[in-house]
Tab-separated table of C-alpha atoms in Angstrom:
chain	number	residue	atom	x	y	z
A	1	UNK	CA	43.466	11.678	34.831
A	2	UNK	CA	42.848	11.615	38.497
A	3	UNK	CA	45.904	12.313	41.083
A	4	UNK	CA	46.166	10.365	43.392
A	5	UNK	CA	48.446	10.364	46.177
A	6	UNK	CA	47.712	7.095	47.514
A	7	UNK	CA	47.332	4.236	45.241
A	8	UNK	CA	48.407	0.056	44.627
A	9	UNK	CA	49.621	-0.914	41.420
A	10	UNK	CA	49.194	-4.460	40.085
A	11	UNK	CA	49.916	-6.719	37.882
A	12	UNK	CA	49.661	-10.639	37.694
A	13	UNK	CA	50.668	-13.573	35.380
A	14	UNK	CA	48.710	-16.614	34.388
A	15	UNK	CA	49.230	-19.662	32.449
A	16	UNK	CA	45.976	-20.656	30.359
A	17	UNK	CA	45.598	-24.378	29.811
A	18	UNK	CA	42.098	-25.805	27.883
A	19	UNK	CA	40.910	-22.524	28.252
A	20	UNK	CA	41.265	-21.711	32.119
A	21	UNK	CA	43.805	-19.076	33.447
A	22	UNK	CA	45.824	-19.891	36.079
A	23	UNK	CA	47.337	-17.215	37.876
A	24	UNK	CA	51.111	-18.423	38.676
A	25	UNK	CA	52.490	-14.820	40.012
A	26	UNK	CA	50.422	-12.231	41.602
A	27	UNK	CA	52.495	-8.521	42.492
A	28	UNK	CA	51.792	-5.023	43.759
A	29	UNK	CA	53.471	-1.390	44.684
A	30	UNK	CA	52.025	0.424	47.039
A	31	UNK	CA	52.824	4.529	46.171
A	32	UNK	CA	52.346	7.245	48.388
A	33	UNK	CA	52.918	10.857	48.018
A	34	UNK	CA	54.442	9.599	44.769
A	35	UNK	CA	57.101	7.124	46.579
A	36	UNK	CA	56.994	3.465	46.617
A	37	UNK	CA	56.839	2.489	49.623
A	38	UNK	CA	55.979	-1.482	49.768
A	39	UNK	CA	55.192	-4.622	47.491
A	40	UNK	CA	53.822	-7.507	47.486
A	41	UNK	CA	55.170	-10.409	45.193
A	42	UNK	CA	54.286	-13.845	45.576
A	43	UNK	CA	54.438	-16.872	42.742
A	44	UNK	CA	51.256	-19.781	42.920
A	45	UNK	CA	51.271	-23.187	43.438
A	46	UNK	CA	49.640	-24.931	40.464
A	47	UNK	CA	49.374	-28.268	39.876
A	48	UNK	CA	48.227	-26.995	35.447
A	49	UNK	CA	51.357	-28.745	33.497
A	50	UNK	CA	53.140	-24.915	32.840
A	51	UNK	CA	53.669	-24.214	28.915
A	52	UNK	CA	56.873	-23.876	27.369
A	53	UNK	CA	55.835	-20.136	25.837
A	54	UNK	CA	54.911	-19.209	29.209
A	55	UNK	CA	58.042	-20.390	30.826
A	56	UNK	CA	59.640	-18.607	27.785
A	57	UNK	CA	57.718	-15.389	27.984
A	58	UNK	CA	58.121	-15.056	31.760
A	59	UNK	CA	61.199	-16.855	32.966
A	60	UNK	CA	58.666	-18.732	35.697
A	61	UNK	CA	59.635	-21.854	36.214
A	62	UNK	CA	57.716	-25.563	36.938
A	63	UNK	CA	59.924	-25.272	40.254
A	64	UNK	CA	59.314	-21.682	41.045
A	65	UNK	CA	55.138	-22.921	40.906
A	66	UNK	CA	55.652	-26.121	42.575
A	67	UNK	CA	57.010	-24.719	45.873
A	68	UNK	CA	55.057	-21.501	45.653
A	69	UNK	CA	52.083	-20.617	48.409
A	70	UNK	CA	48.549	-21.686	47.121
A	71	UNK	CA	46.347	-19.719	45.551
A	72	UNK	CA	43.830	-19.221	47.982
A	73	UNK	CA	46.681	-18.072	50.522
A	74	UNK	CA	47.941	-15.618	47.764
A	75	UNK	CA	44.830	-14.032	47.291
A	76	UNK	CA	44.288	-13.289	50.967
A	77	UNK	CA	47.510	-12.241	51.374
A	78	UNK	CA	47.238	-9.745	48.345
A	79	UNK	CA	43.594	-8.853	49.562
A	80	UNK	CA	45.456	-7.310	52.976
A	81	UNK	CA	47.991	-5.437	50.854
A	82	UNK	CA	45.546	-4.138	48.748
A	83	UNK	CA	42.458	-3.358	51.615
A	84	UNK	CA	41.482	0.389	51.020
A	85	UNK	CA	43.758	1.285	48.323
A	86	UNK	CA	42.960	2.776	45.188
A	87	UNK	CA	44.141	0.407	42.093
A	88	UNK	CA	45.694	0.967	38.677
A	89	UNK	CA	47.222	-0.943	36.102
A	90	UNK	CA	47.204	-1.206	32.376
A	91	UNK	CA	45.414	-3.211	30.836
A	92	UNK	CA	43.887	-4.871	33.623
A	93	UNK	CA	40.153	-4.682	32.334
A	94	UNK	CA	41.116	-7.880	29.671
A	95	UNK	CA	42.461	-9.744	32.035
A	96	UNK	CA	43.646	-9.273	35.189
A	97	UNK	CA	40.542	-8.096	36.904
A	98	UNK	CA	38.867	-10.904	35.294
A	99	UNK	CA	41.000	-13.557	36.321
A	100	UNK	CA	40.698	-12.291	39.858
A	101	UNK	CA	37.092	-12.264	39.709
A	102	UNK	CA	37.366	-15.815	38.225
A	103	UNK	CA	38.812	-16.891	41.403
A	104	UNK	CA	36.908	-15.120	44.195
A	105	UNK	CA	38.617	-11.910	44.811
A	106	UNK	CA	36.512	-9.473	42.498
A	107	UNK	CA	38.282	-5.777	42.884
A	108	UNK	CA	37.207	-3.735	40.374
A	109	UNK	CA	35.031	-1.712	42.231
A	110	UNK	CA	38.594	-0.089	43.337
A	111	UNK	CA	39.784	0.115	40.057
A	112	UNK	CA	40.368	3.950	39.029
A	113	UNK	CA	42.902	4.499	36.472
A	114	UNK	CA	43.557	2.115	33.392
A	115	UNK	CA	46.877	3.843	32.357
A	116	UNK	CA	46.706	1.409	28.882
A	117	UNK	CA	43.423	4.127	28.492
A	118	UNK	CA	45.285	6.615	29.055
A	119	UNK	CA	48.835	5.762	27.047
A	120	UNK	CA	45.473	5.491	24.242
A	121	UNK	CA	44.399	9.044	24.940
A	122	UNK	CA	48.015	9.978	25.017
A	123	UNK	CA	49.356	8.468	21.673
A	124	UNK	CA	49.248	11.618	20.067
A	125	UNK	CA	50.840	14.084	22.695
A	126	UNK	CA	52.760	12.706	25.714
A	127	UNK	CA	53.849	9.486	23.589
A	128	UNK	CA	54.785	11.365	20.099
A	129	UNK	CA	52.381	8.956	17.730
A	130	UNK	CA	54.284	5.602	19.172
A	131	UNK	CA	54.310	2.835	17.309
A	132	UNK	CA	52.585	0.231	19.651
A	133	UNK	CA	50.926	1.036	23.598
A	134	UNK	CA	52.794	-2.322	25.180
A	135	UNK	CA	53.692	-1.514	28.715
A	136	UNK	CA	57.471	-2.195	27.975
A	137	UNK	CA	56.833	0.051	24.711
A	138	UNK	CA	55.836	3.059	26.640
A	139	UNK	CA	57.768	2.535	29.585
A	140	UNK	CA	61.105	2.837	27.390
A	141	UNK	CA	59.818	5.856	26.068
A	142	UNK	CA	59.359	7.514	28.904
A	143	UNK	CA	63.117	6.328	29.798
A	144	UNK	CA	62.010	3.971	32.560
A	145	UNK	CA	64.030	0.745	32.831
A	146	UNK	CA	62.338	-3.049	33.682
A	147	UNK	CA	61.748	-6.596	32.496
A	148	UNK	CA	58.229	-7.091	30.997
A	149	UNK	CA	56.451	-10.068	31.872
A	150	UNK	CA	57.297	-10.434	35.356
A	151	UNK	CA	54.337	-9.112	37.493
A	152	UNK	CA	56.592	-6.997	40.284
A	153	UNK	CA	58.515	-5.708	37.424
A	154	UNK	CA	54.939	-5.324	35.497
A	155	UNK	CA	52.976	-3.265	38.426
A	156	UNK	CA	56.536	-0.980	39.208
A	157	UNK	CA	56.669	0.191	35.735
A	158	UNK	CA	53.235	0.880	35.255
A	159	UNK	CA	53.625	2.786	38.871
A	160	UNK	CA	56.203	5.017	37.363
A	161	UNK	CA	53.853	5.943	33.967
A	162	UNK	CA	51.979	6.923	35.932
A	163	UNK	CA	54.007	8.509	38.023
A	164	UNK	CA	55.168	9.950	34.682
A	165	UNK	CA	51.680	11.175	33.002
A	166	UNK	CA	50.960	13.177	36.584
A	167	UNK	CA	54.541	15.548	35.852
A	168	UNK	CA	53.196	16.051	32.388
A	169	UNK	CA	49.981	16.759	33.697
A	170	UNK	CA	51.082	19.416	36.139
A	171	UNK	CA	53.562	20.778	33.580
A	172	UNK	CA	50.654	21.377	31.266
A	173	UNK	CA	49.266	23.286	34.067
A	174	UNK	CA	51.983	25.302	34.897
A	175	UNK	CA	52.079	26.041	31.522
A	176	UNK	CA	48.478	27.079	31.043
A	177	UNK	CA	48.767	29.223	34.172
A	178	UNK	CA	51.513	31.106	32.520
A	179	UNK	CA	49.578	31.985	29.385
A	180	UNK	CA	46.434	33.127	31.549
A	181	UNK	CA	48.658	35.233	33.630
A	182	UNK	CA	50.859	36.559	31.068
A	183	UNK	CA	48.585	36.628	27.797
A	184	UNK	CA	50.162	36.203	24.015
A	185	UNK	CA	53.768	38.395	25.715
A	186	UNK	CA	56.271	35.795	25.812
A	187	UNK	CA	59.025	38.057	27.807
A	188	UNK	CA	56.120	38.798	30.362
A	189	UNK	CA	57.328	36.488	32.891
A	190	UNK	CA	60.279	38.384	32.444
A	191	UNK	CA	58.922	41.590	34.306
A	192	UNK	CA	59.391	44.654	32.355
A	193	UNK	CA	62.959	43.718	31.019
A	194	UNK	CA	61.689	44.217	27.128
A	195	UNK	CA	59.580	47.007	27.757
């Protein structure tokens, strides 16, 4: 997995009406040297009647939407936050980067790590065979704490696994590095006590 020490981590939510998503909440965390150190969270105007699962699922409300900044003003906002940055997410290749596209703001030429790909990759090892790879699943796992289904909440979390897989990934290192230096000897890091 690449290490990054710069990077924007995103996350949006839509409500899909006769086939169209609408995005309704578009958020970000900005990380560097492993630090969060901005965000961006904004809810969209729509005018797309908002379903009751939706309002269910995400806690957005009709009023939240109706008094929200328009869409086109959301995605130049979020295009500023975003300008240079590397992105992640999880998932995002189903649908968030798709629905962005959709609406004139097509990113995923910045797009570097998919951390759903690598929870996948993961299953196994880091995430002990777990029963499903749902951001919320993995992100209780790995003992970090935030309500699914809200975007800002959404892009944090998947921030922090990744955040997460990177102090696996250098403690798998350190760990390697040990066994090169010290061959099949477990007590040789202890410097000639057992000898």
């Amino acid at each position: 997995m690449e290490n990054l020490d710069q990077y924007v981590a995103f996350d949006l939510e839509f409500n899909t009406v006769n086939d169209v998503s609408h995005i309704i909440q578009l958020s970000a965390v900005k990380f560097v040297n492993h630090e969060e150190v901005a965000h961006f969270d904004s809810y969209v105007y729509s005018e797309v009647p908002l379903q009751s699962f939706i309002n269910g699922l995400t806690g957005i409300t009709s009023e939240k939407i109706a008094h929200a900044p328009k869409l086109e003003q959301v995605l130049s906002d979020f295009a500023d936050f975003i300008r240079g940055a590397a992105l992640i997410g999880y998932n995002a290749h189903k649908s968030d980067l798709p629905i962005l596209a959709e609406n004139g703001l097509d990113v995923a030429s910045s797009y570097v790590v998919d951390l759903y790909d690598e929870a996948f990759e993961r299953r196994s090892s880091d995430l002990n065979g777990i029963a499903n790879l749902k951001l919320q699943t993995v992100a209780d796992f790995l003992g970090i704490k935030g309500k699914g289904h809200d975007s800002l909440e959404d892009a944090r979390m998947t921030a922090l696994v990744y955040e997460r897989f990177l102090e696996f990934d250098s403690n798998k290192s350190y760990l390697e590095e040990q066994e090169e230096s010290h061959g099949d000897n477990p007590f040789a890091a202890l410097g000639g006590w057992f000898d």
